[in-house]
PDB file of C-alpha atoms and ligand atoms in Angstrom:
ATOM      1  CA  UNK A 916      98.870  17.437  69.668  1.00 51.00           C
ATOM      2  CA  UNK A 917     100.077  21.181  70.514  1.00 69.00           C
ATOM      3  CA  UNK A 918      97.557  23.872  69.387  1.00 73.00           C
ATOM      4  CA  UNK A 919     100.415  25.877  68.235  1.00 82.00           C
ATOM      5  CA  UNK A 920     102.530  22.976  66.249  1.00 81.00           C
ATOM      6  CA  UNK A 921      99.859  22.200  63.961  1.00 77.00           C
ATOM      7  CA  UNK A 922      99.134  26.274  63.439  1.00 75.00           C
ATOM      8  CA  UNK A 923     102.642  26.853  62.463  1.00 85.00           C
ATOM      9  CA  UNK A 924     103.768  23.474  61.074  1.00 87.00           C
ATOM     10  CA  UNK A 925     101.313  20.638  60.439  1.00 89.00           C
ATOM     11  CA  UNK A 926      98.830  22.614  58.260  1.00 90.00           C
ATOM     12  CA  UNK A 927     100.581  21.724  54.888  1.00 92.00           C
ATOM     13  CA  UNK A 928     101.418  18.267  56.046  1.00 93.00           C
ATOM     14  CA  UNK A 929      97.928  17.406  56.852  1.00 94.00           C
ATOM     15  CA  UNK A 930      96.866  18.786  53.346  1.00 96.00           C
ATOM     16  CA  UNK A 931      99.265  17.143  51.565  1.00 96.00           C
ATOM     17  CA  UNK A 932      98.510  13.984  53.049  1.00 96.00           C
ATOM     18  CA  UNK A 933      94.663  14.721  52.193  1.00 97.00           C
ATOM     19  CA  UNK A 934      95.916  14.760  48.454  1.00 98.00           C
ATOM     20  CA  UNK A 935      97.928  11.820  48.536  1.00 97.00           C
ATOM     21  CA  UNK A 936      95.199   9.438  49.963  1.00 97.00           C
ATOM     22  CA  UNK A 937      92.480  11.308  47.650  1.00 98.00           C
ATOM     23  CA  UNK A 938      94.796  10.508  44.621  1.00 97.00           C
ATOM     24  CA  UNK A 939      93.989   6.452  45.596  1.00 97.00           C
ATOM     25  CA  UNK A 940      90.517   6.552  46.260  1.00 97.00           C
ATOM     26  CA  UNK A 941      87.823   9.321  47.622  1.00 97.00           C
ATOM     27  CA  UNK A 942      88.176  10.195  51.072  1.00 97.00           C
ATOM     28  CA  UNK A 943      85.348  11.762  53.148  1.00 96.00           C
ATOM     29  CA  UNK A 944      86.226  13.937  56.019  1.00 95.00           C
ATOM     30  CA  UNK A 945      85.316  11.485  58.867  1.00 94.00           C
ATOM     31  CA  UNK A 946      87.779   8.885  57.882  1.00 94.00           C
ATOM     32  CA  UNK A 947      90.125  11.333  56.852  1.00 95.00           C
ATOM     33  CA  UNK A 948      90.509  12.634  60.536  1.00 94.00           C
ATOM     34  CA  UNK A 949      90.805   9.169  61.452  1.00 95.00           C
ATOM     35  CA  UNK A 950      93.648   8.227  59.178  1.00 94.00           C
ATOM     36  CA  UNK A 951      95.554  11.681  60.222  1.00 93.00           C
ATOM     37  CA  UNK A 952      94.890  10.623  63.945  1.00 92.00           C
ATOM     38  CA  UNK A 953      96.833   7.432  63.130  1.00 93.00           C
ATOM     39  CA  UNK A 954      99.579   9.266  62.343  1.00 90.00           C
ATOM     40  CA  UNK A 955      99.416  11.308  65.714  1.00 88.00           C
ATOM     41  CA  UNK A 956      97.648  14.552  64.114  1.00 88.00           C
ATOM     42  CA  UNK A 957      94.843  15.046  66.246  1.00 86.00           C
ATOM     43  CA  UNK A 958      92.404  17.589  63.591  1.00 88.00           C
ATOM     44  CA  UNK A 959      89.072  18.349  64.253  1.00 90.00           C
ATOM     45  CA  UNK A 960      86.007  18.281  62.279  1.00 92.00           C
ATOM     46  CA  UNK A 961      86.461  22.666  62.251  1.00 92.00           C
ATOM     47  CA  UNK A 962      90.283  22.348  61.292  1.00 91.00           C
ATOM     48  CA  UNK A 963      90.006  19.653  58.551  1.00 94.00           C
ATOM     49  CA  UNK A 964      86.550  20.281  56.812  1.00 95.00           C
ATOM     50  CA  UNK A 965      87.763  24.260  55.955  1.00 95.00           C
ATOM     51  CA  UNK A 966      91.148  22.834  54.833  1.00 95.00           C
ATOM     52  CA  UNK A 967      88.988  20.379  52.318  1.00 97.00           C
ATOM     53  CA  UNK A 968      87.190  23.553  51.201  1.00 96.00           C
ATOM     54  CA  UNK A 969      89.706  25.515  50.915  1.00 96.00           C
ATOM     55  CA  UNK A 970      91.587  22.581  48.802  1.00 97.00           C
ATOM     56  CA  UNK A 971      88.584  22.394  46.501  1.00 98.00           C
ATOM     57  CA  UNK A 972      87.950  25.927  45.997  1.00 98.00           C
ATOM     58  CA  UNK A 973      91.705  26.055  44.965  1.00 97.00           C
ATOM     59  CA  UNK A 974      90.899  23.354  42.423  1.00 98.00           C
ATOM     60  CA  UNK A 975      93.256  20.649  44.286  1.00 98.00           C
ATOM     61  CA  UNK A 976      90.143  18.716  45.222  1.00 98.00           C
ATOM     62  CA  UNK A 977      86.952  17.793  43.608  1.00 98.00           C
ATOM     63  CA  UNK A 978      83.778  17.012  45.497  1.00 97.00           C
ATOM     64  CA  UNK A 979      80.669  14.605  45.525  1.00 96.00           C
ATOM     65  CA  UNK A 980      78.062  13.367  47.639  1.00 96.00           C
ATOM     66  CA  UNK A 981      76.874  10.278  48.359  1.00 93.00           C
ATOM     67  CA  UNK A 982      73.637   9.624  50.124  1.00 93.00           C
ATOM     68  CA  UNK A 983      75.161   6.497  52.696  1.00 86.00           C
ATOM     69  CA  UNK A 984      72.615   4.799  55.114  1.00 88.00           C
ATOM     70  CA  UNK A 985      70.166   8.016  54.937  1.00 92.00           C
ATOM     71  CA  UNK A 986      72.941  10.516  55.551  1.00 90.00           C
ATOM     72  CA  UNK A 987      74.543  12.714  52.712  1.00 92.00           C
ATOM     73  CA  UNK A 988      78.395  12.092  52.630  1.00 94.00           C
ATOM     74  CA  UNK A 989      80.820  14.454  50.418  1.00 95.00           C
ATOM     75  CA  UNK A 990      83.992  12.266  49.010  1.00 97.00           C
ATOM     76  CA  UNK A 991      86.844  14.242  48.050  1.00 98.00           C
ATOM     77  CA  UNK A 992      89.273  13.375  44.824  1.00 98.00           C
ATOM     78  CA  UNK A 993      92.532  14.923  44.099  1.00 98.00           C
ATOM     79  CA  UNK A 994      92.122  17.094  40.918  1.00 98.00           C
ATOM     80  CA  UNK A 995      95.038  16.776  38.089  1.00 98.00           C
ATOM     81  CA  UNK A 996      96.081  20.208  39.080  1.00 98.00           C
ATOM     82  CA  UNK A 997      95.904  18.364  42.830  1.00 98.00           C
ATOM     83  CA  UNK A 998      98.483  15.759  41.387  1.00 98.00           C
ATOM     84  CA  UNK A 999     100.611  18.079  39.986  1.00 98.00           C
ATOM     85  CA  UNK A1000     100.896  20.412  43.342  1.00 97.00           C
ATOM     86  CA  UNK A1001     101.676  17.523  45.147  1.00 97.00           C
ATOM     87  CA  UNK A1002     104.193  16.848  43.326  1.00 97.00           C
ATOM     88  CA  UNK A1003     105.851  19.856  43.203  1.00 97.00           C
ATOM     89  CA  UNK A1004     105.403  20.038  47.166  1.00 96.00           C
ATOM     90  CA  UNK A1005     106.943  16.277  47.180  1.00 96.00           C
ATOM     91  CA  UNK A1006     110.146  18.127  45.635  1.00 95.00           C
ATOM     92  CA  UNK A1007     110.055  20.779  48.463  1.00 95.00           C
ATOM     93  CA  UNK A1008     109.308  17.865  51.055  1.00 94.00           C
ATOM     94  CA  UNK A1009     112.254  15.648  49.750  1.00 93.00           C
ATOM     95  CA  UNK A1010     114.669  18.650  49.649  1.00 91.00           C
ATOM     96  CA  UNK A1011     113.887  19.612  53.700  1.00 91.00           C
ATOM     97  CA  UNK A1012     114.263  15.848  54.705  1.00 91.00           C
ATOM     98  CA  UNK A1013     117.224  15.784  53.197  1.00 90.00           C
ATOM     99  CA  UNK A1014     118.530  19.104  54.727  1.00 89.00           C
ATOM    100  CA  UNK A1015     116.465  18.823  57.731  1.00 89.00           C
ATOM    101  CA  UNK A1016     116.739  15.225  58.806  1.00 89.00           C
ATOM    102  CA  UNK A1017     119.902  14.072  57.558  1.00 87.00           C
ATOM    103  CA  UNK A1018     121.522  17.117  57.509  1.00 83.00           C
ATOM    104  CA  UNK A1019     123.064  17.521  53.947  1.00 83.00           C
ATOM    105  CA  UNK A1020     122.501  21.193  53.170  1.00 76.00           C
ATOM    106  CA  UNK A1021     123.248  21.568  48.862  1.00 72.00           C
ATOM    107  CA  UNK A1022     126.086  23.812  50.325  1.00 73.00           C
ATOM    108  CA  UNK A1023     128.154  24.502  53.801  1.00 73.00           C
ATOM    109  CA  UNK A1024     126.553  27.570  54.411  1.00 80.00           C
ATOM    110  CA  UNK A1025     123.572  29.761  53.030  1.00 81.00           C
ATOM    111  CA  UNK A1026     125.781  32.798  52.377  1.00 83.00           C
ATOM    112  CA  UNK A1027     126.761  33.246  48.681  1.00 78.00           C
ATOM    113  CA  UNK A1028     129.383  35.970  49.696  1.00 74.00           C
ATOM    114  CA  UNK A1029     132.300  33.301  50.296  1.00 62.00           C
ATOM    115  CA  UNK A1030     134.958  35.932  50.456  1.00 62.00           C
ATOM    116  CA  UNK A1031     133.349  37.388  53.816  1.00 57.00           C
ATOM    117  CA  UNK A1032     134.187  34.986  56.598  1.00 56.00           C
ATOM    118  CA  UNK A1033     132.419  35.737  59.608  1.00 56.00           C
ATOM    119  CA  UNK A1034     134.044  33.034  61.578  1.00 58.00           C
ATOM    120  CA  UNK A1035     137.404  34.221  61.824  1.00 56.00           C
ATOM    121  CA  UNK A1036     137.195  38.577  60.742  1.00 53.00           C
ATOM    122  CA  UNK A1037     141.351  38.751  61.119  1.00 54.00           C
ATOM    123  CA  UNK A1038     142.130  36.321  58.264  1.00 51.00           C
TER     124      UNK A1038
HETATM  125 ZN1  LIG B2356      98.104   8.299  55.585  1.00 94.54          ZN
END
């Protein structure tokens, strides 16, 4: 996946999906990158590992490691304030399908000046 798209788009996506699995169970960042790859994200160890840190230094995640066959593994859990962004970002997320996808704006157009119409100046 483009370089570019994920700069400019996928960033919040793949974080919000890192909250929504690590609301079910802990996630550690190897099978994280795996599950995101299922969903056609390709994100590297150095793009997903600072977005975890970043997530738990922002109190969204909470960290602890386990020591698994002789290696140390960190496992990542969504915080309550974690839950509660998420939620308010599921608002935002169902609001821009809605516009986005099906294309049902709350209004015609975004201009609140209705008695201006740009279409047609002589009228
Ligand atoms: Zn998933």
């Amino acid at each position: 996946m483009n370089e570019l798209l994920t700069k400019m788009f996928f960033g919040g996506f793949v974080r919000m999906h890192v909250l929504y699995h690590a609301v079910r169970e802990p996630v550690f960042g190897v099978e994280m990158m795996e599950e995101l790859g299922r969903h056609g994200y390709e994100v590297g160890a150095g793009t997903l590992y600072p977005m975890l840190h970043q997530l738990e230094k922002a109190g969204y995640l909470s960290a602890h490691s386990e020591v698994i066959a002789g290696k140390r593994r960190k496992y990542y859990r969504t915080t309550p304030a974690g839950e509660e962004a998420l939620e308010q970002a599921k608002i935002k997320l169902g609001e821009l399908v809605s516009e986005v996808l099906h294309d049902k704006p709350p209004t015609p157009s975004i201009r609140t000046d209705r008695s201006e119409n740009h279409q047609n100046p002589n009228t």
